[in-house]
Amino acid sequence: MLAVLDARADDVGLRIHWEMHVRAGGDPESVGLTAGAGHVFIYGPVRLNDHAVTHINAFLNALLRRERRIVEDQ
């Protein structure tokens, strides 16, 4: 699952001219979306589960739509 998310992040990054990846967080069960050469977390790290995958995909979709604000509903 991590490899698929990372490939999608890389593809989106190429389209919007950002270096993007999905990386493991502090432990192997957590992931986050990173941007830039320094791999700064722009989402997460969160526990890797279906909810996290949905949020990461929604975040990537919003970036592709060039939304100016990307905020999670609480």
Short mmCIF file of N, CA and C in Angstrom, two decimals:
data_model
loop_
_atom_site.label_atom_id
_atom_site.label_comp_id
_atom_site.label_asym_id
_atom_site.label_seq_id
_atom_site.Cartn_x
_atom_site.Cartn_y
_atom_site.Cartn_z
N MET A 1 0.82 -1.19 0.00
CA MET A 1 0.00 0.00 0.00
C MET A 1 0.87 1.26 0.00
N LEU A 2 1.95 1.25 0.77
CA LEU A 2 2.84 2.40 0.85
C LEU A 2 3.46 2.71 -0.51
N ALA A 3 3.87 1.67 -1.24
CA ALA A 3 4.49 1.87 -2.55
C ALA A 3 3.51 2.49 -3.54
N VAL A 4 2.25 2.06 -3.49
CA VAL A 4 1.23 2.60 -4.40
C VAL A 4 0.97 4.08 -4.09
N LEU A 5 0.84 4.40 -2.80
CA LEU A 5 0.63 5.80 -2.40
C LEU A 5 1.82 6.67 -2.79
N ASP A 6 3.03 6.15 -2.59
CA ASP A 6 4.23 6.92 -2.92
C ASP A 6 4.30 7.16 -4.43
N ALA A 7 3.94 6.16 -5.23
CA ALA A 7 3.95 6.33 -6.68
C ALA A 7 2.94 7.40 -7.11
N ARG A 8 1.77 7.40 -6.47
CA ARG A 8 0.75 8.42 -6.79
C ARG A 8 1.24 9.80 -6.39
N ALA A 9 1.85 9.92 -5.21
CA ALA A 9 2.38 11.21 -4.75
C ALA A 9 3.46 11.70 -5.71
N ASP A 10 4.31 10.80 -6.17
CA ASP A 10 5.37 11.16 -7.11
C ASP A 10 4.75 11.67 -8.42
N ASP A 11 3.71 10.99 -8.91
CA ASP A 11 3.04 11.40 -10.14
C ASP A 11 2.40 12.78 -9.98
N VAL A 12 1.68 12.98 -8.88
CA VAL A 12 1.06 14.29 -8.63
C VAL A 12 2.15 15.36 -8.52
N GLY A 13 3.22 15.04 -7.82
CA GLY A 13 4.32 15.98 -7.67
C GLY A 13 4.90 16.41 -9.01
N LEU A 14 5.07 15.45 -9.91
CA LEU A 14 5.58 15.79 -11.25
C LEU A 14 4.63 16.73 -11.98
N ARG A 15 3.34 16.51 -11.82
CA ARG A 15 2.34 17.34 -12.51
C ARG A 15 2.29 18.77 -11.97
N ILE A 16 2.53 18.93 -10.67
CA ILE A 16 2.44 20.27 -10.08
C ILE A 16 3.83 20.87 -9.80
N HIS A 17 4.86 20.15 -10.22
CA HIS A 17 6.25 20.61 -10.09
C HIS A 17 6.71 20.71 -8.64
N TRP A 18 6.31 19.74 -7.83
CA TRP A 18 6.80 19.60 -6.46
C TRP A 18 7.40 18.22 -6.33
N GLU A 19 8.38 18.07 -5.48
CA GLU A 19 8.88 16.74 -5.14
C GLU A 19 8.02 16.24 -3.99
N MET A 20 7.24 15.19 -4.24
CA MET A 20 6.33 14.68 -3.22
C MET A 20 6.51 13.18 -3.05
N HIS A 21 6.36 12.74 -1.80
CA HIS A 21 6.46 11.32 -1.48
C HIS A 21 5.55 10.99 -0.32
N VAL A 22 5.25 9.71 -0.18
CA VAL A 22 4.62 9.20 1.03
C VAL A 22 5.70 8.42 1.74
N ARG A 23 6.01 8.83 2.96
CA ARG A 23 7.11 8.25 3.72
C ARG A 23 6.62 7.70 5.05
N ALA A 24 7.37 6.76 5.57
CA ALA A 24 7.09 6.24 6.91
C ALA A 24 7.36 7.34 7.92
N GLY A 25 6.52 7.37 8.96
CA GLY A 25 6.69 8.36 10.02
C GLY A 25 7.68 7.84 11.04
N GLY A 26 7.44 8.15 12.30
CA GLY A 26 8.34 7.76 13.37
C GLY A 26 8.40 6.26 13.60
N ASP A 27 7.33 5.55 13.26
CA ASP A 27 7.35 4.10 13.38
C ASP A 27 6.84 3.50 12.06
N PRO A 28 7.11 2.23 11.82
CA PRO A 28 6.77 1.63 10.52
C PRO A 28 5.27 1.58 10.22
N GLU A 29 4.43 1.77 11.24
CA GLU A 29 2.99 1.71 11.03
C GLU A 29 2.38 3.07 10.74
N SER A 30 3.20 4.11 10.66
CA SER A 30 2.67 5.44 10.38
C SER A 30 3.29 5.99 9.10
N VAL A 31 2.51 6.81 8.39
CA VAL A 31 2.96 7.40 7.14
C VAL A 31 2.54 8.86 7.08
N GLY A 32 3.16 9.58 6.18
CA GLY A 32 2.79 10.96 5.95
C GLY A 32 3.15 11.37 4.54
N LEU A 33 2.54 12.42 4.08
CA LEU A 33 2.81 12.98 2.76
C LEU A 33 3.86 14.07 2.93
N THR A 34 4.95 13.97 2.16
CA THR A 34 6.03 14.95 2.28
C THR A 34 6.18 15.73 0.98
N ALA A 35 6.75 16.92 1.12
CA ALA A 35 7.01 17.76 -0.05
C ALA A 35 8.40 18.37 0.08
N GLY A 36 9.02 18.59 -1.05
CA GLY A 36 10.32 19.24 -1.08
C GLY A 36 11.47 18.28 -0.86
N ALA A 37 12.66 18.77 -1.17
CA ALA A 37 13.87 17.96 -1.05
C ALA A 37 14.14 17.55 0.39
N GLY A 38 13.67 18.36 1.35
CA GLY A 38 13.88 18.04 2.76
C GLY A 38 12.84 17.11 3.33
N HIS A 39 11.91 16.65 2.48
CA HIS A 39 10.84 15.73 2.90
C HIS A 39 10.08 16.26 4.12
N VAL A 40 9.60 17.48 4.03
CA VAL A 40 8.82 18.10 5.10
C VAL A 40 7.41 17.52 5.06
N PHE A 41 6.93 17.04 6.20
CA PHE A 41 5.58 16.47 6.25
C PHE A 41 4.55 17.58 6.07
N ILE A 42 3.69 17.43 5.05
CA ILE A 42 2.58 18.36 4.85
C ILE A 42 1.27 17.71 5.25
N TYR A 43 1.30 16.41 5.51
CA TYR A 43 0.17 15.69 6.08
C TYR A 43 0.74 14.51 6.86
N GLY A 44 0.33 14.40 8.11
CA GLY A 44 0.78 13.28 8.94
C GLY A 44 2.03 13.63 9.70
N PRO A 45 2.71 12.65 10.20
CA PRO A 45 2.46 11.22 10.04
C PRO A 45 1.25 10.75 10.85
N VAL A 46 0.54 9.79 10.26
CA VAL A 46 -0.63 9.18 10.87
C VAL A 46 -0.52 7.67 10.72
N ARG A 47 -1.28 6.96 11.53
CA ARG A 47 -1.28 5.49 11.44
C ARG A 47 -1.81 5.09 10.07
N LEU A 48 -1.11 4.17 9.42
CA LEU A 48 -1.49 3.71 8.08
C LEU A 48 -2.72 2.81 8.19
N ASN A 49 -3.84 3.32 7.70
CA ASN A 49 -5.09 2.54 7.65
C ASN A 49 -5.92 3.09 6.49
N ASP A 50 -7.11 2.54 6.30
CA ASP A 50 -7.96 2.98 5.18
C ASP A 50 -8.29 4.47 5.27
N HIS A 51 -8.51 4.96 6.48
CA HIS A 51 -8.83 6.37 6.68
C HIS A 51 -7.66 7.25 6.21
N ALA A 52 -6.45 6.88 6.56
CA ALA A 52 -5.27 7.65 6.15
C ALA A 52 -5.11 7.63 4.63
N VAL A 53 -5.33 6.48 4.02
CA VAL A 53 -5.22 6.37 2.56
C VAL A 53 -6.24 7.29 1.89
N THR A 54 -7.47 7.30 2.41
CA THR A 54 -8.51 8.17 1.87
C THR A 54 -8.11 9.64 1.98
N HIS A 55 -7.57 10.03 3.12
CA HIS A 55 -7.17 11.42 3.33
C HIS A 55 -5.99 11.81 2.44
N ILE A 56 -5.02 10.94 2.31
CA ILE A 56 -3.87 11.25 1.46
C ILE A 56 -4.32 11.39 0.01
N ASN A 57 -5.18 10.49 -0.46
CA ASN A 57 -5.69 10.60 -1.83
C ASN A 57 -6.50 11.87 -2.02
N ALA A 58 -7.31 12.25 -1.04
CA ALA A 58 -8.09 13.49 -1.13
C ALA A 58 -7.15 14.70 -1.18
N PHE A 59 -6.10 14.67 -0.38
CA PHE A 59 -5.12 15.74 -0.37
C PHE A 59 -4.46 15.86 -1.74
N LEU A 60 -4.05 14.72 -2.31
CA LEU A 60 -3.42 14.73 -3.64
C LEU A 60 -4.40 15.23 -4.70
N ASN A 61 -5.66 14.81 -4.62
CA ASN A 61 -6.67 15.29 -5.57
C ASN A 61 -6.83 16.81 -5.49
N ALA A 62 -6.86 17.34 -4.27
CA ALA A 62 -6.99 18.79 -4.08
C ALA A 62 -5.79 19.52 -4.69
N LEU A 63 -4.61 18.96 -4.52
CA LEU A 63 -3.42 19.58 -5.12
C LEU A 63 -3.52 19.58 -6.65
N LEU A 64 -4.01 18.48 -7.21
CA LEU A 64 -4.18 18.43 -8.67
C LEU A 64 -5.19 19.46 -9.16
N ARG A 65 -6.21 19.73 -8.35
CA ARG A 65 -7.22 20.73 -8.71
C ARG A 65 -6.71 22.15 -8.45
N ARG A 66 -5.51 22.23 -7.90
CA ARG A 66 -4.87 23.51 -7.58
C ARG A 66 -5.68 24.34 -6.59
N GLU A 67 -6.31 23.64 -5.63
CA GLU A 67 -7.05 24.35 -4.60
C GLU A 67 -6.08 25.17 -3.77
N ARG A 68 -6.49 26.36 -3.41
CA ARG A 68 -5.62 27.25 -2.64
C ARG A 68 -5.58 26.87 -1.17
N ARG A 69 -6.65 26.27 -0.68
CA ARG A 69 -6.72 25.88 0.73
C ARG A 69 -7.09 24.43 0.83
N ILE A 70 -6.32 23.72 1.59
CA ILE A 70 -6.61 22.30 1.81
C ILE A 70 -6.68 22.11 3.32
N VAL A 71 -7.89 21.91 3.80
CA VAL A 71 -8.08 21.74 5.24
C VAL A 71 -8.97 20.53 5.46
N GLU A 72 -8.67 19.78 6.50
CA GLU A 72 -9.49 18.63 6.83
C GLU A 72 -10.72 19.07 7.60
N ASP A 73 -11.84 18.41 7.34
CA ASP A 73 -13.02 18.61 8.17
C ASP A 73 -12.78 17.94 9.51
N GLN A 74 -13.17 18.60 10.57
CA GLN A 74 -12.98 18.02 11.91
C GLN A 74 -14.24 17.37 12.38
#
